[in-house]
């Protein structure tokens, strides 16, 4: 059984939390074990619903779903200098409207929301490394205006980029 298309946004969010565990050593191990159990519970709940987990995209053809996953892959790798929506749609072989609607249907978020989420996750990682300024990180992840970056970062994580750079750990969960 293939589980790839059945990953929900909540599961993706949980996987990101695991990937960016805010702890070290034994605390990290305990944190990750708890998250694994939470992920397992989510997945078992979907299985218990007797295969209804694919209802979020009943009208999408398998070819369209593959093209949407390809668009997401492009956004993931080129988030700092992304293509425009029309360019992305053309590259994956969809219309602009099909890309927007299909992405929302399949991933439960807009193309721009996904792009912003990806940029902010990368920014958080770069800030945690502590070897760059907030302005350098903002530019590296594709934000041209520092104020927009700071607002989006605080909205996403509950702390400012400067606080993140200083090592504050109180990043809110999704």
Coordinates of C-alpha atoms in Angstrom, one line a residue:
X1 CA 0.0 0.0 0.0
X2 CA 1.4 3.4 -0.9
X3 CA 1.0 6.1 1.7
X4 CA 2.5 9.0 -0.2
X5 CA -0.7 10.5 -1.6
X6 CA -2.5 10.1 1.7
X7 CA -0.3 12.4 3.8
X8 CA -2.5 15.2 5.2
X9 CA -1.4 18.8 5.9
X10 CA -1.4 18.0 9.6
X11 CA 1.0 15.1 9.0
X12 CA 3.3 17.2 6.9
X13 CA 3.3 19.8 9.7
X14 CA 4.1 17.2 12.3
X15 CA 7.0 15.9 10.1
X16 CA 8.4 19.4 9.8
X17 CA 8.2 19.7 13.6
X18 CA 10.1 16.4 13.9
X19 CA 12.7 17.5 11.3
X20 CA 13.3 20.7 13.2
X21 CA 13.2 19.3 16.7
X22 CA 14.0 22.2 19.2
X23 CA 15.8 19.9 21.7
X24 CA 19.0 18.0 22.0
X25 CA 20.1 14.7 23.5
X26 CA 17.7 12.8 25.7
X27 CA 15.1 15.5 25.5
X28 CA 15.2 15.4 21.7
X29 CA 14.7 11.6 21.7
X30 CA 11.7 11.8 24.0
X31 CA 10.2 14.7 21.9
X32 CA 10.7 12.6 18.7
X33 CA 9.2 9.5 20.3
X34 CA 6.1 11.5 21.2
X35 CA 5.8 12.9 17.7
X36 CA 6.2 9.5 16.2
X37 CA 3.3 8.2 18.3
X38 CA 1.2 11.3 17.3
X39 CA 2.0 10.6 13.6
X40 CA 1.1 7.0 14.0
X41 CA -2.2 7.9 15.7
X42 CA -3.1 10.3 12.8
X43 CA -2.3 7.6 10.2
X44 CA -4.3 4.9 12.0
X45 CA -7.2 7.3 12.3
X46 CA -7.2 7.7 8.5
X47 CA -7.0 4.0 7.9
X48 CA -9.9 3.4 10.4
X49 CA -12.0 5.7 8.2
X50 CA -11.9 2.9 5.6
X51 CA -10.1 4.6 2.8
X52 CA -11.9 7.9 3.0
X53 CA -8.6 9.9 3.3
X54 CA -8.5 10.6 -0.4
X55 CA -11.8 12.5 -0.4
X56 CA -10.0 15.8 -0.5
X57 CA -9.2 15.4 -4.1
X58 CA -11.9 13.3 -5.7
X59 CA -12.2 15.4 -8.9
X60 CA -8.4 15.5 -9.7
X61 CA -7.1 13.1 -12.3
X62 CA -4.0 11.1 -11.5
X63 CA -2.0 13.0 -14.1
X64 CA -3.0 16.3 -12.6
X65 CA -2.1 15.1 -9.1
X66 CA 1.4 14.1 -10.4
X67 CA 1.7 17.6 -12.0
X68 CA 0.7 19.3 -8.8
X69 CA 3.3 17.2 -6.8
X70 CA 5.9 18.3 -9.5
X71 CA 4.9 22.0 -8.9
X72 CA 5.3 21.5 -5.2
X73 CA 8.7 20.0 -5.7
X74 CA 9.8 23.0 -7.9
X75 CA 8.6 25.4 -5.2
X76 CA 10.4 23.4 -2.5
X77 CA 13.7 23.6 -4.4
X78 CA 13.4 27.1 -5.8
X79 CA 11.7 29.0 -3.0
X80 CA 14.1 31.9 -2.8
X81 CA 13.6 32.8 -6.5
X82 CA 10.4 31.1 -7.5
X83 CA 8.8 31.2 -10.9
X84 CA 5.7 33.3 -11.3
X85 CA 2.4 31.4 -11.1
X86 CA 1.9 31.5 -14.9
X87 CA 5.5 30.3 -15.4
X88 CA 5.1 27.5 -12.9
X89 CA 1.8 26.4 -14.4
X90 CA 3.4 26.3 -17.9
X91 CA 6.4 24.4 -16.6
X92 CA 4.2 21.6 -15.1
X93 CA 1.8 21.6 -17.9
X94 CA -1.3 23.0 -16.3
X95 CA -3.3 26.2 -16.7
X96 CA -2.8 29.0 -14.2
X97 CA -6.3 28.3 -12.8
X98 CA -5.9 24.5 -12.7
X99 CA -2.6 25.0 -10.7
X100 CA -4.2 27.2 -8.2
X101 CA -7.4 25.2 -7.7
X102 CA -5.7 21.8 -7.8
X103 CA -3.0 22.9 -5.3
X104 CA -5.6 24.1 -2.9
X105 CA -7.6 20.9 -3.3
X106 CA -4.7 18.5 -3.0
X107 CA -2.5 20.3 -0.3
X108 CA -5.2 22.3 1.5
X109 CA -3.2 25.5 1.0
X110 CA -2.6 28.0 -1.8
X111 CA 0.6 28.0 -3.8
X112 CA 1.6 31.2 -2.2
X113 CA 0.9 29.9 1.3
X114 CA 3.1 26.9 0.6
X115 CA 5.9 29.1 -0.7
X116 CA 5.7 31.4 2.3
X117 CA 5.7 28.4 4.7
X118 CA 8.7 26.9 3.0
X119 CA 10.6 30.2 3.1
X120 CA 9.9 30.7 6.7
X121 CA 10.9 27.2 7.7
X122 CA 14.2 27.7 5.9
X123 CA 14.7 31.1 7.6
X124 CA 14.1 29.5 11.0
X125 CA 16.8 26.9 10.3
X126 CA 19.3 29.6 9.1
X127 CA 18.6 31.8 12.1
X128 CA 19.1 28.9 14.5
X129 CA 22.5 28.4 13.0
X130 CA 23.4 31.9 14.2
X131 CA 26.0 32.7 11.6
X132 CA 24.0 35.2 9.6
X133 CA 22.1 38.5 10.3
X134 CA 18.4 38.7 10.1
X135 CA 18.7 40.8 6.9
X136 CA 21.0 38.2 5.3
X137 CA 18.5 35.4 6.1
X138 CA 15.6 37.5 4.8
X139 CA 17.3 38.1 1.5
X140 CA 18.5 34.5 1.2
X141 CA 15.0 33.1 1.5
X142 CA 13.5 35.6 -1.0
X143 CA 12.2 38.5 1.1
X144 CA 13.1 41.9 -0.3
X145 CA 11.6 43.8 2.6
X146 CA 12.8 43.2 6.1
X147 CA 9.5 44.4 7.7
X148 CA 7.4 41.9 5.6
X149 CA 9.8 39.1 6.6
X150 CA 9.7 40.0 10.3
X151 CA 5.8 40.2 10.3
X152 CA 5.4 36.9 8.5
X153 CA 8.0 35.2 10.8
X154 CA 6.3 36.4 14.0
X155 CA 2.9 35.4 12.7
X156 CA 4.2 31.9 11.8
X157 CA 6.4 31.1 14.9
X158 CA 5.3 33.6 17.6
X159 CA 8.7 35.1 18.0
X160 CA 10.6 37.7 16.0
X161 CA 13.5 36.7 13.7
X162 CA 15.9 38.6 16.1
X163 CA 14.6 36.5 19.1
X164 CA 15.1 33.3 17.0
X165 CA 18.6 34.4 16.2
X166 CA 19.3 35.0 19.9
X167 CA 18.3 31.4 20.6
X168 CA 14.8 31.9 22.1
X169 CA 13.1 28.5 21.7
X170 CA 9.4 29.4 22.2
X171 CA 8.3 28.7 18.7
X172 CA 4.6 27.9 18.5
X173 CA 3.4 24.8 16.9
X174 CA 1.1 25.0 13.8

